[in-house]
Every structure is written in C-alpha cells, then in structure tokens.
Amino acid sequence: MFPEILRRLVATIPVMGVVAIAVFALLHVTPGDPAVIIAGDYATSEDIAKIRAKLGLDQPFLTQVGIWLGRIVRGDLGTSIYSGLPVATLIGQRAEATIALTLFAMVISVSVAVPLGVLAAWKKGSLVDRAVMVFAVSGFSMPTFWLGFVLVYIFAVSFHWLPVQGFSPIERGFWPFLRHLILPAVTLSLVYMALIARMTRASMLGVLNEDYIRTAFAKGLAPRWVLVRHALKNASLPIVTIIGIGFALLIGGAVVTESVFALPGLGRLTVDAIIRRDYPVIQGVILVVSGVYVLINLVVDLLYVVLDPRIKY
Amino acid sequence: MAGVSRRGFLAGAAAAAAAATLGAPRVHAQKKGGTIRFIPHADLKVLDPVATTAYITRNHSYFIYDTLFGTDADLAIKPQMVAKYASSNKGLKWSFTLRDGLKFHDGAAVTAEDAVESLKRWAKKDPLGRLLAAHMAKIAPSDRKTFTLELSQPFGLVLDALGKPSSNVPFIMPARIAAASADEPIKETIGSGPFKFVKDEWQPGNQVVYVKNPDYVPRQEKPSGSTGGKVVNVDRVVWRYIPDHATANAALDAGEVDWWENPPLDFVPKIEANAALTTFVTDPRGTQGWIRPNHKHPPFNNKKARQALLYIVDQPKYLKAAIGVEKYYKPCPALFTCGGPFESAAGAPGKPDLDRARQLVKESGYDGRPVVVLDPSDIALTHGAALVTRELLSQIGFNVDLQAMDWSSVVARRAKKEPPQQGGWNMLFTWWIASDVINPAVHAGISGAGDGAWFGWPESGRIEELKVQWARATDRAKQKQLAEEIQKVAYDEVMYVPFGQWVLPTAHRKAVSGVLQFPAPLFWNVSIA
C-alpha cells in the first residue's frame, strides 16, 4: 500500500498546479485592483502606476504566474499586499480556529448522526424513523447564519452561558477553548448531521435486507451487536465517503459560521482578502485548502482498504 | 507667539454648532487601569498613515503617533508636541520648538529633525501638504528641538496643515523611518504617542492591541479633540474586528466588548433601550453624501446635463432612503458642510423641479446613450442613494444602466478614465466626513484640475484660481467670501450634488466614560469602571 500512497501523493502535485493556475487566472479576470484600493482617494495616475509596478501587477499575466509558481516551489506563499505580513504567518494565525471548529463540528456530526441513522434504519417506518427524517430535512433547510443567531440569542445573550463570539486558543486553557467552540460547532454541524444521518439510514437499509443479517438475528445475536458489528461495518463505505466529502464541505461552510461568531479562521481570512483583492492571501489560502481537500480524499480512499479487505490498489 | 486670528472665527462658529447640538466634551474624574475592548468600523490592514487615506489607519495612528498641532472640538488648532511657535516677516517665516520630554517608543528623544522628515514625507502625499510644500522655500532644523519653515509666498494655512485632523494627518515618526519613500509603506511602527502598538498580538482581520505608553508626557491643558492633555487611564485597548453587525450588537449586549465605534442606525434604538449602554455622537459635524458625475464623458461632460442633476435631488428623500433615522440626518446645501466655518447656501438650487430638469436634459442634446451608474450594493447608504437616483434619472429622460457591485469594485472602476462603454462610468456615490470637506483646501470634490482632480475629473480654471486665492488669504472675512464664491462656481459647474449630511453615533457600555468628541475615536481621557 505504501507505493500507492506515494503514487497518490505525487499525483496531487499536478492537481494542485491546476488549482493554483485556475485560481490565479480567475482572480486576475475579477474586477477590482488592489493598487487603486491601496493608493486611496488622493492618488494620481502616476501613484497608482508606481504601486502596480511595485506589486508586479504591471507584468504580463504569464510572467506573474511564473513568478508566483517559482515562489510556491520555494515554499514562499508570498506577502499580503496590505499588511505586509507573510501569507504563511496569516494562515498560521488562523489555522487553529478553523481546524478546531471543523474537527469539533465533525465529531458532533458523526457521533449524533451515525447512531440516529442506524436507529432510523432499524426502526424503518416507525415514529422514530420519521422523527429522524424530519430532523434531517430541517437540518438541510435551516440556514447556518439563522441558526447561529438563534443559538447566540438563547445561549449567549439571554442566558449568558456561552460567549457570543471570538476564539480562545487551547494554550489559554481547555475550558475557554471549548466554550468558544460549542455554539459555532453545533451550528456548523447541523447540516452535516442531517447529511450523514440520511446516508447512514439509506446505506443501513440496503445491508439490513442481506441474508447474513437475517442469519445473525436468527442465531439469536443481540440487535445492538448485529447492527454495529455486522450491518454498520458493511454499510460503512458510503458513510465514510460522505464524511470525507462533509469534511471538505465543512471547511467551506466554516466561512459563514466564522463570520457569524467572529472566529478568526481561514474562512474569514479568505473573505476579507477577496473583498480587498489581496491576491497573494487568496491564492495562498486556496492553495493550502485545496491541498487539504486532496489529502482528505486520499485518507478516505485508504480507509476503504481498511474497511473492506476486498478493495486493493 | 503668532496670533491665529482665523482660528477665533472657526472656534466661534463651530462652538455654537457643537454647543447647540451636543453639549460639552466629557471630561471627568478618571478611573485608572483596565482593558477596553473596542469594535472598530473596519479591519486594520495598513499601518502607514501616509501610504493610505483609510480612516482605520488614521485611527490606529492616533494611538501611537503624536502631532505637532491638534484640532480641538471647536475646530481650533492648538499646539500639541510644539511648546512654542512664532511667525515673522508677515507670516513668511515660522519657527516651532518642541516640548520637553518627548520620547519615541524605542526610547529615543523626539528631535526637530524627526519633525522635519515626517512633514516632508507627509507633504508628498497629502493634498494640503502638497499645497504647503508648493508655497514652501525651506524647512530645516535650527537646533535639536527647533525647526524653521520659510514660505516663498503667503500661505494662510500653515497651522491648519500641521494640525490637520483627518487623513492624511501629519503624524511625527523617527527621521530614519520617515526618510523612506512616501511610495513605500514604512516597516516599523514607532511613534511617540500615548499608546504603544503590540505588533506581536496584531492579527489582521481579528485583533489589534495597544498598551499604555508609560513614558508619555501629556500636556497640562484639558483634553479637547486631538489637543490638550492626552492622559491615558487604561492599561490596554483591544480592538476586536467583528464584521457582522448582529454579532457585534450581541457582543456589546452580552458585555463581551465595551465600545462599538459605528453601530448601523437600525441597531441604535435597541442599544438605546438597554440600560447598560449609551450612545454618543463623537463627530457632530458628521458626514456628507455625494452624487458625483463624470465630467469627462457624455452626457455629463455637458454642463446642462449636470445641472439637471441639481433639480432632481430632494435631500430628505435621499436621506430617508440612505440613513433612515430622521434624528441623525439633516438636509444641507453647504458644500463645506453645515456646522463648519464656511457654511453657506450660496449657489445652491432651490426646490427640486423635475420639469426644469427634463428641460435641461433636452437642452443638453442628450442622445439616449446609457448612463452607467455605479451602485455599491454592499454599502447600504450609497446603495439607497443609487436606487433613488436611478428612478429620478429615468423620470427626467436618461437611459440608466445601474451596475451593482461591491465597494472594492467601485474603487477600482472609478479610477478608469475610459468611456463608460469601455469600462468607465458616468456617475458614482460616495461620502466624506466633514473634516475632509470643511474648507476649499481639503475638499477633494471641489477641484477643477481636470485629470489631476478627484475621480470625475472636472475642469475649471476659475475654481483653481479661487482656491489659490483662498489658500493665500490670511484675512478671515476674505476667506469666507472666497469660500462662498468657490461654492457658487462649484454648484454652477456641478462638481457634485450633495444629498445631505448625517451623524453616526458611537455606542458604549455606561462603564466607559470620558469619550471625546472628534472625527476619530480617541482613547486618552477614557476610563472603564
């Protein structure tokens, strides 16, 4: 399997290259000019031209791509046009909040959604099944920003149990870290809970009709044992796939949640950079995030082998 | 000590306006220590106060830098870092001596050379600085604490320039930093101001941290605006950038922040209903809204087509759409702002008259080509004004192409001088705080310099001539008369159409006290219970 991992890792390089060039091209056809924004209200055309030259924006497109790719190869993501801080530093400042939020939201999603999906499949057609499906449909339908504000109103503004906004790094203590993450993680996780619960139910329903499950019940095994050891294990491939996709979507979905809860994460960094056309920051963040997506896909593919020994690469 | 007679006039006019609307500045018995958590109106991205005109950078700079002169709540210019100054030779030679005990945050003493280099760098970028530089023969240190400024011709705005309150403010930084090109952002942020910037804790998009500068020696006078004793009562100020208004409101409500710089007006009634919170108008002169036509391209390269715009604007309608809450806005025909020293209705059109506007459009020979109107739809106040204008332009016969975009796109687009069909534009909407339009020298919109003027590029030799006369006038009555003349020509040429004036309150917890009136939020004199 190690050669396969290596091959897949090497294969990510062209994928990342295509992503990098596509992002670069898209940004440069988007209206907006950082030189004009930086130059301000009293700038002359000459002032703007000087800034454009300094930023290298006066170079032909392919030259700009070449310079940027050359830096990337050397591990330099560039420098923010506005703050002058290295993009790697900005990403480093923001990564903890996004990673913590994403992981926490995924833990909540999986630990709630998988049991609910299993239960709904086992009790197919019952009140429990319908309740789970109502929950799933509601989860899909509820806008994240709306749910966020409702939770803030109830738990932060009315009861003062949890903070409205912000992030406390883990080095300042686990409880403050957790308190700041509970509301955003619950908000973010709801839609993925719904997604995973529906997928778990559908996948379990397919497996529960198999002969070996009927045999297991006929042998007198406890239902819990049959559901978890026999059915869920065999139904897990689509569930793992959807969790992998959900993980990738969570990073994107974090943009809204980070804005609502003023979490200093990568999503807000990206949005702020887009608003100001801070090209190096946008390019750097998207490159890093696309790398994470590729790695998540790789991990999901490797998990297939662990879960189903019949799969070989 | 030089007499600054014009200042007396400024002070009188503005004091009357301020007193009538808002009462006295809040000077009070101070509590010491603590941290103030503040939500700024924008994210701090650029640290160089010369490289950008962004208000957020100006606000940041007031923490860490000091100024030679300041502007008080009544618009009077008063010495700040300067201990004494004098003018001689009919105002052509000035001498300035710095106060004792001024130190930069790196421990070095502030010298006359630092002041001279800082002013030179600032004068390369700021319009009033450029005007000063154009009248200047020489500026140089005469000893460690004194520098002289010699003018080549009379210039009535020397102190106004040195005490300019808004962007770009002539902040003083070490000479070695100020020696950098004005086109290159500075790398170090070392000032001599009452707070120190904690660069290690700066997270763009999230937080900015300042701590009290224990070495700062405040003046003895009572604080007022950016003048007087900058006595710091808190240990630390933390800016938390919270872009979502509902979240910012909830954070203030829950006590997670102490002060919100600019709550949108639709949140203000809720804030005012909260017994723990209060609102306060820090800049009583407020903000002026503009409709700016592009003088370079048809149809608004024709004076009659531009004059038609004067007759469509009914300021109360615009203000209702853009601002909404009546107590915070007022119609104002004065291009140099209502409440300012040059307030006048000279040249302003009478009541809106759509028939007259239609007639003017016809007389202009408008050929029905699309009028490209830039609509910054992410900014409520200009978006509201754009929607009202579209409707009115259609009613008087213009074929309107309203193009919605974000503010960053407007900022890029407005710099394009090409015809509208090739990526240019015909009309845009913007706003300026009163300090930036309060007299002909600082007013970006009233310039007839063509390609050298602010976006829209009006050409008017008469305006330029009158502005030079205004800058050289040292008599206040003459200045007032010239300002009126400038306003008349500006209205006749339709440099822009004002759609009203408004103020924005700041909101803070009642535990916060001592907030001063000024266009920028100031943190000296402020304490927290």
mmCIF file of C-alpha atoms in Angstrom, chain B residues 44 54 62 91 99 114 133 163 199 229 245 247-248 261 270 277 286 339 365-366 395 515:
data_model
loop_
_atom_site.group_PDB
_atom_site.id
_atom_site.type_symbol
_atom_site.label_atom_id
_atom_site.label_comp_id
_atom_site.label_asym_id
_atom_site.label_seq_id
_atom_site.Cartn_x
_atom_site.Cartn_y
_atom_site.Cartn_z
ATOM 1 C CA LEU B 44 -6.707 47.449 10.281
ATOM 2 C CA ALA B 54 -8.100 54.901 5.154
ATOM 3 C CA TYR B 62 -3.709 58.485 16.730
ATOM 4 C CA GLY B 91 3.877 85.170 8.057
ATOM 5 C CA ARG B 99 8.091 70.295 24.147
ATOM 6 C CA ASP B 114 12.222 63.887 13.140
ATOM 7 C CA ALA B 133 5.073 72.311 0.001
ATOM 8 C CA GLY B 163 -2.930 70.392 12.782
ATOM 9 C CA LYS B 199 2.745 44.175 16.894
ATOM 10 C CA GLY B 229 -3.521 66.525 27.803
ATOM 11 C CA HIS B 245 -23.380 43.749 12.783
ATOM 12 C CA THR B 247 -22.794 39.614 16.195
ATOM 13 C CA ALA B 248 -21.245 42.933 17.186
ATOM 14 C CA GLU B 261 -17.432 52.502 17.030
ATOM 15 C CA LYS B 270 -32.159 48.640 20.570
ATOM 16 C CA LEU B 277 -25.449 51.024 27.169
ATOM 17 C CA GLY B 286 -20.820 64.222 10.651
ATOM 18 C CA GLY B 339 -21.826 73.419 11.199
ATOM 19 C CA GLY B 365 -28.643 67.383 -26.504
ATOM 20 C CA TYR B 366 -28.585 64.055 -24.664
ATOM 21 C CA GLN B 395 -38.053 60.183 -14.867
ATOM 22 C CA VAL B 515 -15.080 59.644 25.354
#
